[in-house]
Amino acid sequence: MKIALIAHDKKKPDMIQFATAYEPILKKHELYATGTTGLRIAEATGMNIHRFQSGPLGGDQEIGAMIAQNRMDMVIFFRDPLTAQPHEPDVTALLRLVDVYSIPLATNMGTAEILIHGLERGELGWRNLVKKKEEE
């Protein structure tokens, strides 16, 4: 599975904690992240992560492009609801694409843990069926 990891600045410590705690599960998958988030996760865990630009510099849009091509299976995006984001239109566009393409999304630790446990149990295998159907 291809998993995007994104975190607003004040949520990056939470993302590092999450990635460290679930490293045994995450390292079995292809990981993608926006710039600084990906760097910090890689430094903390040693996991291989494809890094896009920083979110405000287009990283959110790069992940959105993968979603639009049905090349992303899950998005874990720890958002900071209490701080205005200068690139909020990009965030909104990304969330819209997640909904359009029915990509599992977690925007907080609680939901992320549910998704990661479902991933570990094989409950997201339906994504492989969706991708095969589109290839036909």
Short mmCIF file of C-alpha atoms in Angstrom, two decimals:
data_model
loop_
_atom_site.label_atom_id
_atom_site.label_comp_id
_atom_site.label_asym_id
_atom_site.label_seq_id
_atom_site.Cartn_x
_atom_site.Cartn_y
_atom_site.Cartn_z
CA MET A 1 0.00 0.00 0.00
CA LYS A 2 1.07 3.56 -0.65
CA ILE A 3 0.61 5.75 2.41
CA ALA A 4 0.94 9.55 2.59
CA LEU A 5 2.09 11.09 5.87
CA ILE A 6 1.45 14.80 6.31
CA ALA A 7 1.50 17.00 9.42
CA HIS A 8 1.09 20.68 10.08
CA ASP A 9 3.96 22.22 12.05
CA LYS A 10 2.40 21.92 15.51
CA LYS A 11 1.39 18.31 14.78
CA LYS A 12 4.78 17.09 13.57
CA PRO A 13 5.75 15.76 17.04
CA ASP A 14 2.52 13.71 17.04
CA MET A 15 3.37 12.33 13.60
CA ILE A 16 6.88 11.37 14.73
CA GLN A 17 5.39 9.61 17.75
CA PHE A 18 2.85 7.82 15.55
CA ALA A 19 5.43 6.74 12.95
CA THR A 20 7.80 5.52 15.64
CA ALA A 21 5.08 3.55 17.43
CA TYR A 22 3.81 1.93 14.23
CA GLU A 23 7.12 1.56 12.41
CA PRO A 24 6.80 -2.27 12.24
CA ILE A 25 3.59 -1.83 10.23
CA LEU A 26 4.53 1.24 8.22
CA LYS A 27 7.88 -0.09 7.00
CA LYS A 28 6.06 -2.85 5.09
CA HIS A 29 4.49 -0.22 2.82
CA GLU A 30 5.53 2.55 0.44
CA LEU A 31 5.65 5.79 2.40
CA TYR A 32 5.28 9.28 0.98
CA ALA A 33 5.40 12.56 2.86
CA THR A 34 5.59 16.27 2.46
CA GLY A 35 9.11 17.69 2.87
CA THR A 36 9.82 18.46 6.52
CA THR A 37 7.44 15.82 7.84
CA GLY A 38 9.16 13.15 5.76
CA LEU A 39 12.61 14.31 6.83
CA ARG A 40 11.70 14.23 10.52
CA ILE A 41 10.10 10.78 10.27
CA ALA A 42 13.12 9.40 8.39
CA GLU A 43 15.51 10.87 10.96
CA ALA A 44 13.50 9.42 13.86
CA THR A 45 12.89 5.96 12.41
CA GLY A 46 15.34 5.32 9.59
CA MET A 47 12.41 4.35 7.34
CA ASN A 48 12.64 4.98 3.60
CA ILE A 49 10.20 7.75 2.69
CA HIS A 50 9.65 9.40 -0.67
CA ARG A 51 9.64 13.12 0.12
CA PHE A 52 7.73 15.69 -1.86
CA GLN A 53 8.00 19.45 -1.52
CA SER A 54 6.94 21.08 1.73
CA GLY A 55 3.15 21.46 1.91
CA PRO A 56 3.10 25.23 1.30
CA LEU A 57 5.47 24.76 -1.65
CA GLY A 58 3.27 22.22 -3.44
CA GLY A 59 3.75 18.95 -1.54
CA ASP A 60 0.03 18.69 -0.78
CA GLN A 61 -0.67 19.08 -4.48
CA GLU A 62 1.90 16.44 -5.41
CA ILE A 63 0.15 13.97 -3.12
CA GLY A 64 -3.18 15.12 -4.55
CA ALA A 65 -1.92 14.29 -8.04
CA MET A 66 -1.14 10.73 -6.92
CA ILE A 67 -4.63 10.44 -5.46
CA ALA A 68 -6.19 11.68 -8.71
CA GLN A 69 -4.24 8.95 -10.56
CA ASN A 70 -5.41 6.33 -8.02
CA ARG A 71 -1.81 5.83 -6.91
CA MET A 72 -2.31 6.52 -3.18
CA ASP A 73 -4.07 4.12 -0.83
CA MET A 74 -4.22 5.98 2.47
CA VAL A 75 -3.60 9.47 3.80
CA ILE A 76 -2.65 10.24 7.39
CA PHE A 77 -2.78 14.01 7.74
CA PHE A 78 -2.39 15.39 11.24
CA ARG A 79 -4.01 18.79 10.83
CA ASP A 80 -3.79 21.68 13.24
CA PRO A 81 -7.36 23.01 13.50
CA LEU A 82 -6.33 25.89 15.79
CA THR A 83 -3.77 27.58 13.55
CA ALA A 84 -4.51 29.33 10.24
CA GLN A 85 -2.57 27.76 7.37
CA PRO A 86 -1.31 29.98 4.55
CA HIS A 87 -1.86 27.14 2.06
CA GLU A 88 -5.39 26.27 3.24
CA PRO A 89 -6.75 26.16 -0.35
CA ASP A 90 -4.22 23.37 -1.10
CA VAL A 91 -5.31 21.49 2.02
CA THR A 92 -8.97 21.84 1.05
CA ALA A 93 -8.22 20.58 -2.47
CA LEU A 94 -6.35 17.57 -1.08
CA LEU A 95 -9.22 16.69 1.26
CA ARG A 96 -11.67 17.04 -1.61
CA LEU A 97 -9.67 14.58 -3.73
CA VAL A 98 -9.53 12.11 -0.85
CA ASP A 99 -13.33 12.20 -0.75
CA VAL A 100 -13.76 12.05 -4.53
CA TYR A 101 -11.56 8.94 -4.80
CA SER A 102 -12.67 7.28 -1.52
CA ILE A 103 -9.17 7.19 -0.06
CA PRO A 104 -9.06 6.30 3.65
CA LEU A 105 -8.10 9.44 5.60
CA ALA A 106 -7.12 10.09 9.20
CA THR A 107 -6.75 13.67 10.41
CA ASN A 108 -5.96 12.86 14.04
CA MET A 109 -4.16 10.26 16.13
CA GLY A 110 -7.30 8.32 17.11
CA THR A 111 -8.45 7.74 13.56
CA ALA A 112 -4.90 7.06 12.38
CA GLU A 113 -4.57 4.27 14.91
CA ILE A 114 -7.83 2.70 13.72
CA LEU A 115 -6.65 2.85 10.09
CA ILE A 116 -3.21 1.44 10.86
CA HIS A 117 -4.67 -1.49 12.81
CA GLY A 118 -7.11 -2.13 9.94
CA LEU A 119 -4.18 -2.07 7.54
CA GLU A 120 -2.32 -4.59 9.69
CA ARG A 121 -5.36 -6.90 9.73
CA GLY A 122 -5.70 -6.72 5.94
CA GLU A 123 -8.95 -4.77 5.99
CA LEU A 124 -7.80 -2.36 3.28
CA GLY A 125 -7.28 -5.06 0.66
CA TRP A 126 -10.24 -3.65 -1.23
CA ARG A 127 -7.88 -0.90 -2.47
CA ASN A 128 -6.05 -3.55 -4.54
CA LEU A 129 -9.37 -4.55 -6.15
CA VAL A 130 -10.11 -0.92 -7.03
CA LYS A 131 -6.69 -0.53 -8.64
CA LYS A 132 -7.02 -3.79 -10.62
CA LYS A 133 -10.46 -2.77 -11.88
CA GLU A 134 -9.08 0.55 -13.17
CA GLU A 135 -6.22 -1.23 -14.95
CA GLU A 136 -8.66 -3.38 -16.92
#
